[in-house]
GROMACS .gro file of C-alpha atoms in nm:
model
  250
    1MET     CA    1   7.823   9.114   8.791
    2LYS     CA    2   8.005   8.816   8.606
    3ALA     CA    3   8.243   9.009   8.433
    4ARG     CA    4   8.341   9.187   8.793
    5ILE     CA    5   8.356   8.831   8.889
    6MET     CA    6   8.578   8.741   8.649
    7SER     CA    7   8.777   8.987   8.651
    8CYS     CA    8   8.861   8.960   9.040
    9LYS     CA    9   8.973   8.619   9.001
   10ARG     CA   10   9.241   8.706   8.743
   11ALA     CA   11   9.335   8.972   8.994
   12LEU     CA   12   9.369   8.736   9.250
   13VAL     CA   13   9.598   8.445   9.000
   14LEU     CA   14   9.771   8.756   8.965
   15LEU     CA   15   9.825   8.851   9.318
   16LEU     CA   16   9.901   8.480   9.459
   17THR     CA   17  10.161   8.490   9.166
   18PHE     CA   18  10.380   8.822   9.287
   19ILE     CA   19  10.330   8.651   9.647
   20LEU     CA   20  10.483   8.321   9.541
   21LEU     CA   21  10.766   8.548   9.316
   22LEU     CA   22  10.867   8.696   9.664
   23ILE     CA   23  10.967   8.360   9.781
   24PRO     CA   24  11.272   8.335   9.560
   25LEU     CA   25  11.313   8.745   9.554
   26THR     CA   26  11.373   8.674  10.002
   27LEU     CA   27  11.559   8.412   9.949
   28LEU     CA   28  11.824   8.594   9.706
   29SER     CA   29  11.846   8.874   9.944
   30LEU     CA   30  11.898   8.702  10.195
   31GLN     CA   31  12.262   8.663  10.050
   32LEU     CA   32  12.280   9.068  10.022
   33ASP     CA   33  12.569   9.263  10.191
   34PHE     CA   34  12.533   9.611  10.183
   35THR     CA   35  12.890   9.704  10.271
   36GLN     CA   36  13.000   9.497   9.928
   37PRO     CA   37  13.143   9.729   9.626
   38VAL     CA   38  12.856   9.784   9.346
   39THR     CA   39  12.968   9.763   9.000
   40ASP     CA   40  12.813  10.076   8.785
   41PRO     CA   41  12.590   9.861   8.562
   42VAL     CA   42  12.423   9.638   8.856
   43GLY     CA   43  12.362  10.011   9.042
   44ARG     CA   44  12.230  10.202   8.773
   45ALA     CA   45  11.966   9.899   8.669
   46MET     CA   46  11.906   9.922   8.995
   47THR     CA   47  11.829  10.264   9.017
   48TYR     CA   48  11.657  10.250   8.689
   49LEU     CA   49  11.394   9.943   8.803
   50THR     CA   50  11.282  10.150   9.103
   51HIS     CA   51  11.269  10.515   8.937
   52SER     CA   52  11.024  10.352   8.722
   53ALA     CA   53  10.768  10.311   9.037
   54GLY     CA   54  10.885  10.627   9.203
   55LYS     CA   55  10.867  10.965   9.188
   56GLU     CA   56  11.097  10.978   8.925
   57GLY     CA   57  10.945  10.791   8.677
   58PHE     CA   58  10.580  10.654   8.775
   59LEU     CA   59  10.389  10.876   8.532
   60PHE     CA   60  10.574  10.778   8.217
   61THR     CA   61  10.553  10.406   8.338
   62LEU     CA   62  10.157  10.505   8.359
   63LEU     CA   63  10.144  10.655   8.040
   64PHE     CA   64  10.368  10.351   7.874
   65LEU     CA   65  10.109  10.081   8.009
   66VAL     CA   66   9.799  10.275   7.947
   67CYS     CA   67   9.891  10.327   7.558
   68TRP     CA   68  10.034   9.984   7.550
   69VAL     CA   69   9.721   9.834   7.704
   70GLY     CA   70   9.511  10.051   7.515
   71TRP     CA   71   9.706   9.893   7.216
   72ARG     CA   72   9.737   9.574   7.235
   73CYS     CA   73   9.337   9.493   7.388
   74GLN     CA   74   9.154   9.744   7.167
   75ILE     CA   75   8.929   9.854   7.450
   76PRO     CA   76   8.663  10.091   7.329
   77ARG     CA   77   8.660  10.440   7.362
   78HIS     CA   78   8.334  10.424   7.577
   79GLN     CA   79   8.441  10.214   7.823
   80TRP     CA   80   8.746  10.379   7.895
   81LEU     CA   81   8.618  10.648   8.083
   82ASN     CA   82   8.489  10.369   8.358
   83LYS     CA   83   8.811  10.177   8.374
   84SER     CA   84   8.997  10.550   8.383
   85ILE     CA   85   8.785  10.604   8.736
   86GLN     CA   86   8.830  10.304   8.887
   87LEU     CA   87   9.248  10.301   8.780
   88MET     CA   88   9.248  10.661   8.936
   89LEU     CA   89   9.027  10.531   9.256
   90LEU     CA   90   9.282  10.230   9.271
   91LEU     CA   91   9.610  10.513   9.271
   92GLY     CA   92   9.438  10.738   9.525
   93LEU     CA   93   9.308  10.480   9.805
   94ALA     CA   94   9.597  10.289   9.771
   95MET     CA   95   9.820  10.581   9.775
   96VAL     CA   96   9.641  10.754  10.084
   97MET     CA   97   9.612  10.410  10.287
   98LYS     CA   98  10.007  10.363  10.215
   99VAL     CA   99  10.086  10.687  10.405
  100GLY     CA  100   9.838  10.605  10.668
  101ILE     CA  101   9.993  10.312  10.766
  102LYS     CA  102  10.370  10.390  10.757
  103ALA     CA  103  10.244  10.639  11.016
  104ILE     CA  104  10.060  10.416  11.234
  105THR     CA  105  10.346  10.110  11.191
  106GLN     CA  106  10.691  10.354  11.201
  107GLU     CA  107  10.862  10.013  11.125
  108PRO     CA  108  11.195  10.136  11.042
  109ARG     CA  109  11.383  10.051  10.693
  110PRO     CA  110  11.679   9.822  10.695
  111TYR     CA  111  11.939  10.062  10.594
  112THR     CA  112  11.905  10.193  10.974
  113GLU     CA  113  11.969   9.869  11.098
  114LEU     CA  114  12.331   9.867  10.943
  115MET     CA  115  12.361  10.210  11.067
  116THR     CA  116  12.303  10.037  11.415
  117GLN     CA  117  12.531   9.739  11.337
  118SER     CA  118  12.803  10.022  11.261
  119LEU     CA  119  12.733  10.188  11.595
  120LEU     CA  120  12.619  10.532  11.462
  121LEU     CA  121  12.274  10.494  11.594
  122PRO     CA  122  12.131  10.351  11.971
  123ASN     CA  123  11.898  10.146  11.765
  124ALA     CA  124  11.724  10.152  11.466
  125GLY     CA  125  11.428  10.354  11.535
  126HIS     CA  126  11.651  10.668  11.737
  127PHE     CA  127  11.698  10.766  11.290
  128TYR     CA  128  11.351  10.885  11.276
  129LYS     CA  129  11.380  11.069  11.597
  130LEU     CA  130  11.665  11.324  11.473
  131ALA     CA  131  11.611  11.604  11.242
  132HIS     CA  132  11.654  11.641  10.857
  133PRO     CA  133  12.048  11.805  10.902
  134LYS     CA  134  12.150  11.524  11.177
  135GLN     CA  135  11.970  11.250  10.941
  136GLU     CA  136  12.161  11.381  10.629
  137ALA     CA  137  12.477  11.384  10.810
  138LEU     CA  138  12.461  10.984  10.978
  139LEU     CA  139  12.381  10.883  10.589
  140LEU     CA  140  12.689  11.031  10.471
  141ALA     CA  141  12.911  10.897  10.735
  142MET     CA  142  12.813  10.565  10.574
  143GLU     CA  143  12.960  10.676  10.239
  144ASP     CA  144  13.328  10.466  10.306
  145LYS     CA  145  13.111  10.186  10.398
  146VAL     CA  146  12.811  10.111  10.130
  147SER     CA  147  12.815  10.190   9.783
  148PRO     CA  148  12.679  10.566   9.619
  149TRP     CA  149  12.419  10.370   9.420
  150ARG     CA  150  12.257  10.281   9.762
  151VAL     CA  151  12.339  10.561   9.962
  152MET     CA  152  12.186  10.786   9.740
  153HIS     CA  153  11.855  10.604   9.774
  154TRP     CA  154  11.864  10.624  10.144
  155GLN     CA  155  11.932  11.003  10.127
  156GLY     CA  156  11.636  11.049   9.914
  157GLU     CA  157  11.408  10.801  10.138
  158THR     CA  158  11.371  10.841  10.497
  159ASP     CA  159  11.035  10.771  10.596
  160PHE     CA  160  10.927  10.477  10.724
  161SER     CA  161  10.904  10.147  10.557
  162PHE     CA  162  10.608   9.971  10.579
  163PRO     CA  163  10.426   9.892  10.355
  164SER     CA  164  10.662   9.936  10.027
  165GLY     CA  165  10.515  10.287   9.812
  166HIS     CA  166  10.669  10.133   9.503
  167THR     CA  167  10.500   9.782   9.542
  168VAL     CA  168  10.214   9.966   9.595
  169PHE     CA  169  10.257  10.129   9.258
  170VAL     CA  170  10.321   9.814   9.108
  171MET     CA  171  10.087   9.602   9.231
  172VAL     CA  172   9.827   9.857   9.096
  173CYS     CA  173   9.973   9.834   8.796
  174LEU     CA  174  10.013   9.463   8.806
  175LEU     CA  175   9.640   9.362   8.879
  176TYR     CA  176   9.474   9.657   8.718
  177PHE     CA  177   9.659   9.634   8.358
  178GLY     CA  178   9.709   9.264   8.422
  179SER     CA  179   9.366   9.134   8.462
  180LEU     CA  180   9.262   9.351   8.141
  181LEU     CA  181   9.548   9.154   7.928
  182ALA     CA  182   9.497   8.852   8.061
  183GLU     CA  183   9.085   8.883   7.999
  184LYS     CA  184   9.215   8.975   7.594
  185LYS     CA  185   9.458   8.642   7.643
  186ARG     CA  186   9.775   8.838   7.613
  187TYR     CA  187   9.989   8.635   7.837
  188ILE     CA  188  10.332   8.745   7.657
  189SER     CA  189  10.230   9.102   7.793
  190VAL     CA  190  10.106   8.961   8.161
  191GLY     CA  191  10.433   8.768   8.194
  192ALA     CA  192  10.614   9.089   8.055
  193LEU     CA  193  10.455   9.300   8.336
  194LEU     CA  194  10.518   9.051   8.617
  195ILE     CA  195  10.886   9.036   8.514
  196TRP     CA  196  10.876   9.405   8.535
  197ALA     CA  197  10.714   9.409   8.902
  198GLY     CA  198  10.951   9.127   9.050
  199GLY     CA  199  11.233   9.325   8.886
  200VAL     CA  200  11.100   9.616   9.119
  201ALA     CA  201  11.025   9.460   9.434
  202TYR     CA  202  11.380   9.325   9.454
  203SER     CA  203  11.564   9.620   9.370
  204ARG     CA  204  11.374   9.753   9.722
  205LEU     CA  205  11.583   9.424   9.881
  206TRP     CA  206  11.871   9.517   9.722
  207LEU     CA  207  11.933   9.887   9.791
  208GLY     CA  208  11.826   9.854  10.168
  209MET     CA  209  11.536  10.032  10.107
  210HIS     CA  210  11.245   9.732  10.262
  211HIS     CA  211  11.232   9.417  10.417
  212PRO     CA  212  10.993   9.141  10.221
  213VAL     CA  213  10.722   9.206  10.489
  214ASP     CA  214  10.703   9.500  10.308
  215LEU     CA  215  10.640   9.463   9.997
  216LEU     CA  216  10.394   9.154  10.106
  217GLY     CA  217  10.183   9.414  10.304
  218ALA     CA  218  10.176   9.671   9.997
  219ALA     CA  219  10.087   9.324   9.802
  220LEU     CA  220   9.815   9.226   9.972
  221LEU     CA  221   9.668   9.595  10.057
  222VAL     CA  222   9.633   9.682   9.704
  223GLY     CA  223   9.462   9.329   9.597
  224ALA     CA  224   9.187   9.395   9.895
  225LEU     CA  225   9.151   9.749   9.773
  226TYR     CA  226   9.123   9.608   9.390
  227LEU     CA  227   8.834   9.355   9.530
  228LEU     CA  228   8.629   9.611   9.706
  229VAL     CA  229   8.713   9.971   9.404
  230PRO     CA  230   8.354   9.949   9.228
  231GLN     CA  231   8.459   9.869   8.826
  232GLN     CA  232   8.119  10.032   8.709
  233TYR     CA  233   7.996  10.369   8.751
  234PRO     CA  234   7.649  10.592   8.670
  235LEU     CA  235   7.820  10.702   8.363
  236GLN     CA  236   7.464  10.677   8.152
  237HIS     CA  237   7.234  10.860   8.499
  238PRO     CA  238   7.042  11.136   8.303
  239ARG     CA  239   7.244  11.410   8.491
  240PHE     CA  240   7.527  11.279   8.356
  241LYS     CA  241   7.491  11.156   8.036
  242PRO     CA  242   7.435  11.495   7.808
  243TRP     CA  243   7.775  11.677   7.973
  244LEU     CA  244   7.974  11.328   7.901
  245GLN     CA  245   7.835  11.304   7.555
  246ARG     CA  246   7.954  11.636   7.465
  247MET     CA  247   8.260  11.568   7.553
  248HIS     CA  248   8.258  11.235   7.378
  249LEU     CA  249   8.362  11.022   7.650
  250VAL     CA  250   8.059  10.803   7.660
   0.00000   0.00000   0.00000
């Protein structure tokens, strides 16, 4: 019980730190003009950041973090099954809830507001009533006003905005792996994890994919799940233990 309380405290500190980090990121995003030209190095950097938490790269990121944290924290092999179950539950529940919340809130993405200002839509919500070919045609019409570095992301994500799925993944990694690193006092690694999380969050604002509240909602969702998902599982139960021992998992 004491170990769980300490783990939750570390996670809450990381959650609060990320939320505070959103303040300067939000202020920076207020200065963004999506119609301004974008240099290739900047566009490429934002794309790599967002892909590290998206369908293009999240598995590589997850594999890297598992290996990195396993090396830095020297977690005993018999504890990894518990840790793995916790991680899978966190990711699974967070992603399922993210999809459900998007369907309920139906919040338009920021780029649809720019399309409304460009007189391509009567209102932002109208975009989601259109068939996919019509959505594609409208996005192509924005290419003479907006950098291709942004438009290509708009074309790839035409679902709703709240909460940010990329930030959900980032927060699962930050709270789960960050808590393990903080327990072993690997503070430089924790700092690097926070910088990456902040970078991904800003990339979502910069690309015009999310409002700041989408990032905050994702962070609070994962924070609540981290407090609720168990950290210990009945792996010593007589029904499971022999099978797990044969697989050298306990």
